């Protein structure tokens, strides 16, 4: 089992940057598929970016390619999401999620993940 705690959210203007962090604790010695999801009011939860830990592949939804970067710090067990060129449509609650061993074909399907953080709010104003 693994526990996830997000931080780093906040309010920025269009074009600004934020870096989200997700600190993992518990059984971190195993390989996980870790994903950033986001959910705006009245919208479905959307997979933003995923990474297979310990040097695996990364995946991005089309709307954030070239602007967001997912990365991991294996020493401190922290997942990051660097968000640049932020837009008002990026405004949402951002969640960190994880599942063991591999990233599924539908990596952006929230039902595939059984470990979740509490979320951190990102607000981008125009």
PDB file of N, CA and C in Angstrom, residues 23-93:
ATOM      1  N   UNK A  23       4.155  13.430  -2.789  1.00  0.00           N
ATOM      2  CA  UNK A  23       5.056  12.650  -1.948  1.00  0.00           C
ATOM      3  C   UNK A  23       4.436  11.297  -1.644  1.00  0.00           C
ATOM      4  N   UNK A  24       5.176  10.254  -1.942  1.00  0.00           N
ATOM      5  CA  UNK A  24       4.694   8.894  -1.720  1.00  0.00           C
ATOM      6  C   UNK A  24       5.368   8.302  -0.495  1.00  0.00           C
ATOM      7  N   UNK A  25       4.586   7.587   0.294  1.00  0.00           N
ATOM      8  CA  UNK A  25       5.130   6.885   1.454  1.00  0.00           C
ATOM      9  C   UNK A  25       4.459   5.523   1.554  1.00  0.00           C
ATOM     10  N   UNK A  26       5.047   4.664   2.369  1.00  0.00           N
ATOM     11  CA  UNK A  26       4.533   3.307   2.487  1.00  0.00           C
ATOM     12  C   UNK A  26       5.396   2.364   1.680  1.00  0.00           C
ATOM     13  N   UNK A  27       4.773   1.496   0.921  1.00  0.00           N
ATOM     14  CA  UNK A  27       5.491   0.470   0.173  1.00  0.00           C
ATOM     15  C   UNK A  27       5.992   1.030  -1.162  1.00  0.00           C
ATOM     16  N   UNK A  28       7.012   1.909  -1.088  1.00  0.00           N
ATOM     17  CA  UNK A  28       7.502   2.581  -2.289  1.00  0.00           C
ATOM     18  C   UNK A  28       8.596   1.806  -2.997  1.00  0.00           C
ATOM     19  N   UNK A  29       8.964   0.648  -2.492  1.00  0.00           N
ATOM     20  CA  UNK A  29      10.052  -0.124  -3.092  1.00  0.00           C
ATOM     21  C   UNK A  29       9.616  -0.843  -4.357  1.00  0.00           C
ATOM     22  N   UNK A  30       8.364  -0.766  -4.692  1.00  0.00           N
ATOM     23  CA  UNK A  30       7.864  -1.467  -5.877  1.00  0.00           C
ATOM     24  C   UNK A  30       7.688  -0.487  -7.022  1.00  0.00           C
ATOM     25  N   UNK A  31       7.433  -1.048  -8.210  1.00  0.00           N
ATOM     26  CA  UNK A  31       7.244  -0.209  -9.388  1.00  0.00           C
ATOM     27  C   UNK A  31       5.779   0.167  -9.506  1.00  0.00           C
ATOM     28  N   UNK A  32       5.538   1.449  -9.787  1.00  0.00           N
ATOM     29  CA  UNK A  32       4.169   1.950  -9.899  1.00  0.00           C
ATOM     30  C   UNK A  32       3.985   2.723 -11.201  1.00  0.00           C
ATOM     31  N   UNK A  33       2.784   2.711 -11.681  1.00  0.00           N
ATOM     32  CA  UNK A  33       2.366   3.683 -12.683  1.00  0.00           C
ATOM     33  C   UNK A  33       1.753   4.833 -11.907  1.00  0.00           C
ATOM     34  N   UNK A  34       2.323   6.020 -12.044  1.00  0.00           N
ATOM     35  CA  UNK A  34       1.832   7.172 -11.303  1.00  0.00           C
ATOM     36  C   UNK A  34       1.314   8.213 -12.284  1.00  0.00           C
ATOM     37  N   UNK A  35       0.183   8.772 -11.946  1.00  0.00           N
ATOM     38  CA  UNK A  35      -0.560   9.622 -12.875  1.00  0.00           C
ATOM     39  C   UNK A  35      -1.027  10.889 -12.171  1.00  0.00           C
ATOM     40  N   UNK A  36      -1.023  11.981 -12.899  1.00  0.00           N
ATOM     41  CA  UNK A  36      -1.692  13.203 -12.480  1.00  0.00           C
ATOM     42  C   UNK A  36      -3.032  13.270 -13.207  1.00  0.00           C
ATOM     43  N   UNK A  37      -4.105  13.357 -12.434  1.00  0.00           N
ATOM     44  CA  UNK A  37      -5.432  13.607 -12.951  1.00  0.00           C
ATOM     45  C   UNK A  37      -5.842  15.018 -12.554  1.00  0.00           C
ATOM     46  N   UNK A  38      -6.840  15.557 -13.239  1.00  0.00           N
ATOM     47  CA  UNK A  38      -7.430  16.816 -12.834  1.00  0.00           C
ATOM     48  C   UNK A  38      -8.931  16.763 -13.048  1.00  0.00           C
ATOM     49  N   UNK A  39      -9.621  17.557 -12.251  1.00  0.00           N
ATOM     50  CA  UNK A  39     -11.068  17.620 -12.364  1.00  0.00           C
ATOM     51  C   UNK A  39     -11.537  19.037 -12.108  1.00  0.00           C
ATOM     52  N   UNK A  40     -12.185  19.598 -13.113  1.00  0.00           N
ATOM     53  CA  UNK A  40     -12.773  20.915 -12.998  1.00  0.00           C
ATOM     54  C   UNK A  40     -14.237  20.754 -12.608  1.00  0.00           C
ATOM     55  N   UNK A  41     -14.842  21.768 -11.988  1.00  0.00           N
ATOM     56  CA  UNK A  41     -16.239  21.676 -11.580  1.00  0.00           C
ATOM     57  C   UNK A  41     -17.142  21.331 -12.760  1.00  0.00           C
ATOM     58  N   UNK A  42     -17.981  20.319 -12.581  1.00  0.00           N
ATOM     59  CA  UNK A  42     -18.925  19.921 -13.609  1.00  0.00           C
ATOM     60  C   UNK A  42     -18.339  19.090 -14.730  1.00  0.00           C
ATOM     61  N   UNK A  43     -17.067  18.742 -14.627  1.00  0.00           N
ATOM     62  CA  UNK A  43     -16.415  17.960 -15.669  1.00  0.00           C
ATOM     63  C   UNK A  43     -15.910  16.635 -15.109  1.00  0.00           C
ATOM     64  N   UNK A  44     -15.662  15.689 -16.019  1.00  0.00           N
ATOM     65  CA  UNK A  44     -15.119  14.400 -15.608  1.00  0.00           C
ATOM     66  C   UNK A  44     -13.645  14.521 -15.247  1.00  0.00           C
ATOM     67  N   UNK A  45     -13.196  13.575 -14.422  1.00  0.00           N
ATOM     68  CA  UNK A  45     -11.777  13.525 -14.068  1.00  0.00           C
ATOM     69  C   UNK A  45     -10.974  13.136 -15.298  1.00  0.00           C
ATOM     70  N   UNK A  46      -9.914  13.883 -15.560  1.00  0.00           N
ATOM     71  CA  UNK A  46      -9.137  13.745 -16.796  1.00  0.00           C
ATOM     72  C   UNK A  46      -7.690  13.383 -16.463  1.00  0.00           C
ATOM     73  N   UNK A  47      -7.182  12.374 -17.132  1.00  0.00           N
ATOM     74  CA  UNK A  47      -5.771  12.028 -16.988  1.00  0.00           C
ATOM     75  C   UNK A  47      -4.910  13.048 -17.717  1.00  0.00           C
ATOM     76  N   UNK A  48      -3.931  13.599 -17.025  1.00  0.00           N
ATOM     77  CA  UNK A  48      -3.084  14.647 -17.587  1.00  0.00           C
ATOM     78  C   UNK A  48      -1.751  14.080 -18.057  1.00  0.00           C
ATOM     79  N   UNK A  49      -1.084  13.329 -17.181  1.00  0.00           N
ATOM     80  CA  UNK A  49       0.235  12.770 -17.500  1.00  0.00           C
ATOM     81  C   UNK A  49       0.491  11.572 -16.613  1.00  0.00           C
ATOM     82  N   UNK A  50       1.273  10.633 -17.134  1.00  0.00           N
ATOM     83  CA  UNK A  50       1.579   9.410 -16.390  1.00  0.00           C
ATOM     84  C   UNK A  50       3.046   9.055 -16.585  1.00  0.00           C
ATOM     85  N   UNK A  51       3.581   8.322 -15.600  1.00  0.00           N
ATOM     86  CA  UNK A  51       4.948   7.836 -15.689  1.00  0.00           C
ATOM     87  C   UNK A  51       5.028   6.485 -15.010  1.00  0.00           C
ATOM     88  N   UNK A  52       5.767   5.579 -15.636  1.00  0.00           N
ATOM     89  CA  UNK A  52       6.060   4.311 -14.987  1.00  0.00           C
ATOM     90  C   UNK A  52       7.354   4.513 -14.210  1.00  0.00           C
ATOM     91  N   UNK A  53       7.302   4.341 -12.899  1.00  0.00           N
ATOM     92  CA  UNK A  53       8.441   4.685 -12.068  1.00  0.00           C
ATOM     93  C   UNK A  53       9.659   3.823 -12.377  1.00  0.00           C
ATOM     94  N   UNK A  54      10.801   4.340 -11.947  1.00  0.00           N
ATOM     95  CA  UNK A  54      12.101   3.707 -12.161  1.00  0.00           C
ATOM     96  C   UNK A  54      12.409   3.643 -13.657  1.00  0.00           C
ATOM     97  N   UNK A  55      12.370   4.825 -14.261  1.00  0.00           N
ATOM     98  CA  UNK A  55      12.869   4.936 -15.621  1.00  0.00           C
ATOM     99  C   UNK A  55      11.977   4.432 -16.725  1.00  0.00           C
ATOM    100  N   UNK A  56      10.671   4.386 -16.494  1.00  0.00           N
ATOM    101  CA  UNK A  56       9.751   3.913 -17.518  1.00  0.00           C
ATOM    102  C   UNK A  56       9.245   5.033 -18.415  1.00  0.00           C
ATOM    103  N   UNK A  57       8.295   4.681 -19.260  1.00  0.00           N
ATOM    104  CA  UNK A  57       7.760   5.629 -20.234  1.00  0.00           C
ATOM    105  C   UNK A  57       6.912   6.706 -19.568  1.00  0.00           C
ATOM    106  N   UNK A  58       6.718   7.797 -20.317  1.00  0.00           N
ATOM    107  CA  UNK A  58       5.813   8.853 -19.906  1.00  0.00           C
ATOM    108  C   UNK A  58       4.698   8.992 -20.937  1.00  0.00           C
ATOM    109  N   UNK A  59       3.574   9.513 -20.479  1.00  0.00           N
ATOM    110  CA  UNK A  59       2.392   9.673 -21.325  1.00  0.00           C
ATOM    111  C   UNK A  59       1.744  11.007 -20.984  1.00  0.00           C
ATOM    112  N   UNK A  60       1.192  11.671 -22.011  1.00  0.00           N
ATOM    113  CA  UNK A  60       0.558  12.962 -21.818  1.00  0.00           C
ATOM    114  C   UNK A  60      -0.739  13.026 -22.604  1.00  0.00           C
ATOM    115  N   UNK A  61      -1.710  13.714 -22.050  1.00  0.00           N
ATOM    116  CA  UNK A  61      -2.885  14.022 -22.833  1.00  0.00           C
ATOM    117  C   UNK A  61      -2.528  15.140 -23.816  1.00  0.00           C
ATOM    118  N   UNK A  62      -3.201  15.171 -24.951  1.00  0.00           N
ATOM    119  CA  UNK A  62      -2.799  16.079 -26.037  1.00  0.00           C
ATOM    120  C   UNK A  62      -2.783  17.545 -25.612  1.00  0.00           C
ATOM    121  N   UNK A  63      -3.723  17.941 -24.774  1.00  0.00           N
ATOM    122  CA  UNK A  63      -3.864  19.361 -24.439  1.00  0.00           C
ATOM    123  C   UNK A  63      -2.695  19.911 -23.617  1.00  0.00           C
ATOM    124  N   UNK A  64      -1.856  19.045 -23.062  1.00  0.00           N
ATOM    125  CA  UNK A  64      -0.743  19.537 -22.233  1.00  0.00           C
ATOM    126  C   UNK A  64       0.616  19.222 -22.827  1.00  0.00           C
ATOM    127  N   UNK A  65       0.652  18.521 -23.938  1.00  0.00           N
ATOM    128  CA  UNK A  65       1.944  18.178 -24.555  1.00  0.00           C
ATOM    129  C   UNK A  65       2.714  19.446 -24.907  1.00  0.00           C
ATOM    130  N   UNK A  66       3.986  19.453 -24.567  1.00  0.00           N
ATOM    131  CA  UNK A  66       4.823  20.621 -24.814  1.00  0.00           C
ATOM    132  C   UNK A  66       4.748  21.679 -23.731  1.00  0.00           C
ATOM    133  N   UNK A  67       3.798  21.562 -22.818  1.00  0.00           N
ATOM    134  CA  UNK A  67       3.660  22.532 -21.730  1.00  0.00           C
ATOM    135  C   UNK A  67       3.925  21.911 -20.355  1.00  0.00           C
ATOM    136  N   UNK A  68       3.504  20.675 -20.156  1.00  0.00           N
ATOM    137  CA  UNK A  68       3.646  19.994 -18.868  1.00  0.00           C
ATOM    138  C   UNK A  68       4.709  18.909 -18.975  1.00  0.00           C
ATOM    139  N   UNK A  69       5.421  18.684 -17.881  1.00  0.00           N
ATOM    140  CA  UNK A  69       6.405  17.613 -17.813  1.00  0.00           C
ATOM    141  C   UNK A  69       6.236  16.837 -16.518  1.00  0.00           C
ATOM    142  N   UNK A  70       6.068  15.532 -16.631  1.00  0.00           N
ATOM    143  CA  UNK A  70       5.983  14.669 -15.456  1.00  0.00           C
ATOM    144  C   UNK A  70       7.359  14.067 -15.203  1.00  0.00           C
ATOM    145  N   UNK A  71       7.743  13.988 -13.928  1.00  0.00           N
ATOM    146  CA  UNK A  71       9.042  13.417 -13.595  1.00  0.00           C
ATOM    147  C   UNK A  71       8.980  12.825 -12.197  1.00  0.00           C
ATOM    148  N   UNK A  72      10.018  12.085 -11.842  1.00  0.00           N
ATOM    149  CA  UNK A  72      10.043  11.428 -10.544  1.00  0.00           C
ATOM    150  C   UNK A  72      11.411  11.614  -9.905  1.00  0.00           C
ATOM    151  N   UNK A  73      11.420  11.649  -8.591  1.00  0.00           N
ATOM    152  CA  UNK A  73      12.648  11.617  -7.800  1.00  0.00           C
ATOM    153  C   UNK A  73      12.619  10.300  -7.026  1.00  0.00           C
ATOM    154  N   UNK A  74      13.366   9.323  -7.512  1.00  0.00           N
ATOM    155  CA  UNK A  74      13.316   7.999  -6.891  1.00  0.00           C
ATOM    156  C   UNK A  74      13.936   7.979  -5.499  1.00  0.00           C
ATOM    157  N   UNK A  75      14.857   8.901  -5.249  1.00  0.00           N
ATOM    158  CA  UNK A  75      15.522   8.906  -3.942  1.00  0.00           C
ATOM    159  C   UNK A  75      14.546   9.311  -2.841  1.00  0.00           C
ATOM    160  N   UNK A  76      13.798  10.373  -3.114  1.00  0.00           N
ATOM    161  CA  UNK A  76      12.874  10.903  -2.109  1.00  0.00           C
ATOM    162  C   UNK A  76      11.426  10.463  -2.345  1.00  0.00           C
ATOM    163  N   UNK A  77      11.191   9.649  -3.378  1.00  0.00           N
ATOM    164  CA  UNK A  77       9.845   9.137  -3.674  1.00  0.00           C
ATOM    165  C   UNK A  77       8.852  10.270  -3.885  1.00  0.00           C
ATOM    166  N   UNK A  78       9.205  11.192  -4.771  1.00  0.00           N
ATOM    167  CA  UNK A  78       8.336  12.319  -5.081  1.00  0.00           C
ATOM    168  C   UNK A  78       8.055  12.327  -6.583  1.00  0.00           C
ATOM    169  N   UNK A  79       6.802  12.533  -6.907  1.00  0.00           N
ATOM    170  CA  UNK A  79       6.358  12.710  -8.281  1.00  0.00           C
ATOM    171  C   UNK A  79       6.135  14.195  -8.510  1.00  0.00           C
ATOM    172  N   UNK A  80       6.550  14.690  -9.672  1.00  0.00           N
ATOM    173  CA  UNK A  80       6.384  16.104  -9.989  1.00  0.00           C
ATOM    174  C   UNK A  80       5.547  16.278 -11.257  1.00  0.00           C
ATOM    175  N   UNK A  81       4.924  17.435 -11.338  1.00  0.00           N
ATOM    176  CA  UNK A  81       4.311  17.876 -12.582  1.00  0.00           C
ATOM    177  C   UNK A  81       4.684  19.339 -12.767  1.00  0.00           C
ATOM    178  N   UNK A  82       5.604  19.586 -13.689  1.00  0.00           N
ATOM    179  CA  UNK A  82       5.981  20.956 -14.028  1.00  0.00           C
ATOM    180  C   UNK A  82       5.005  21.465 -15.082  1.00  0.00           C
ATOM    181  N   UNK A  83       4.332  22.549 -14.756  1.00  0.00           N
ATOM    182  CA  UNK A  83       3.312  23.094 -15.642  1.00  0.00           C
ATOM    183  C   UNK A  83       3.728  24.478 -16.086  1.00  0.00           C
ATOM    184  N   UNK A  84       3.965  24.639 -17.377  1.00  0.00           N
ATOM    185  CA  UNK A  84       4.355  25.922 -17.953  1.00  0.00           C
ATOM    186  C   UNK A  84       3.270  26.405 -18.916  1.00  0.00           C
ATOM    187  N   UNK A  85       3.342  27.671 -19.248  1.00  0.00           N
ATOM    188  CA  UNK A  85       2.379  28.276 -20.200  1.00  0.00           C
ATOM    189  C   UNK A  85       0.946  27.928 -19.810  1.00  0.00           C
ATOM    190  N   UNK A  86       0.631  28.133 -18.558  1.00  0.00           N
ATOM    191  CA  UNK A  86      -0.688  27.748 -18.058  1.00  0.00           C
ATOM    192  C   UNK A  86      -1.791  28.579 -18.686  1.00  0.00           C
ATOM    193  N   UNK A  87      -2.937  27.935 -18.867  1.00  0.00           N
ATOM    194  CA  UNK A  87      -4.102  28.550 -19.480  1.00  0.00           C
ATOM    195  C   UNK A  87      -5.281  28.474 -18.500  1.00  0.00           C
ATOM    196  N   UNK A  88      -6.272  29.331 -18.653  1.00  0.00           N
ATOM    197  CA  UNK A  88      -7.452  29.241 -17.771  1.00  0.00           C
ATOM    198  C   UNK A  88      -8.106  27.865 -17.799  1.00  0.00           C
ATOM    199  N   UNK A  89      -8.062  27.178 -18.916  1.00  0.00           N
ATOM    200  CA  UNK A  89      -8.672  25.847 -19.005  1.00  0.00           C
ATOM    201  C   UNK A  89      -7.900  24.785 -18.237  1.00  0.00           C
ATOM    202  N   UNK A  90      -6.732  25.127 -17.715  1.00  0.00           N
ATOM    203  CA  UNK A  90      -5.993  24.211 -16.845  1.00  0.00           C
ATOM    204  C   UNK A  90      -6.491  24.280 -15.399  1.00  0.00           C
ATOM    205  N   UNK A  91      -7.374  25.214 -15.118  1.00  0.00           N
ATOM    206  CA  UNK A  91      -7.904  25.353 -13.769  1.00  0.00           C
ATOM    207  C   UNK A  91      -8.669  24.108 -13.360  1.00  0.00           C
ATOM    208  N   UNK A  92      -8.275  23.515 -12.248  1.00  0.00           N
ATOM    209  CA  UNK A  92      -8.897  22.277 -11.776  1.00  0.00           C
ATOM    210  C   UNK A  92      -8.266  21.875 -10.454  1.00  0.00           C
ATOM    211  N   UNK A  93      -8.883  20.873  -9.817  1.00  0.00           N
ATOM    212  CA  UNK A  93      -8.237  20.181  -8.714  1.00  0.00           C
ATOM    213  C   UNK A  93      -7.357  19.111  -9.335  1.00  0.00           C
TER     214      UNK A  93
END
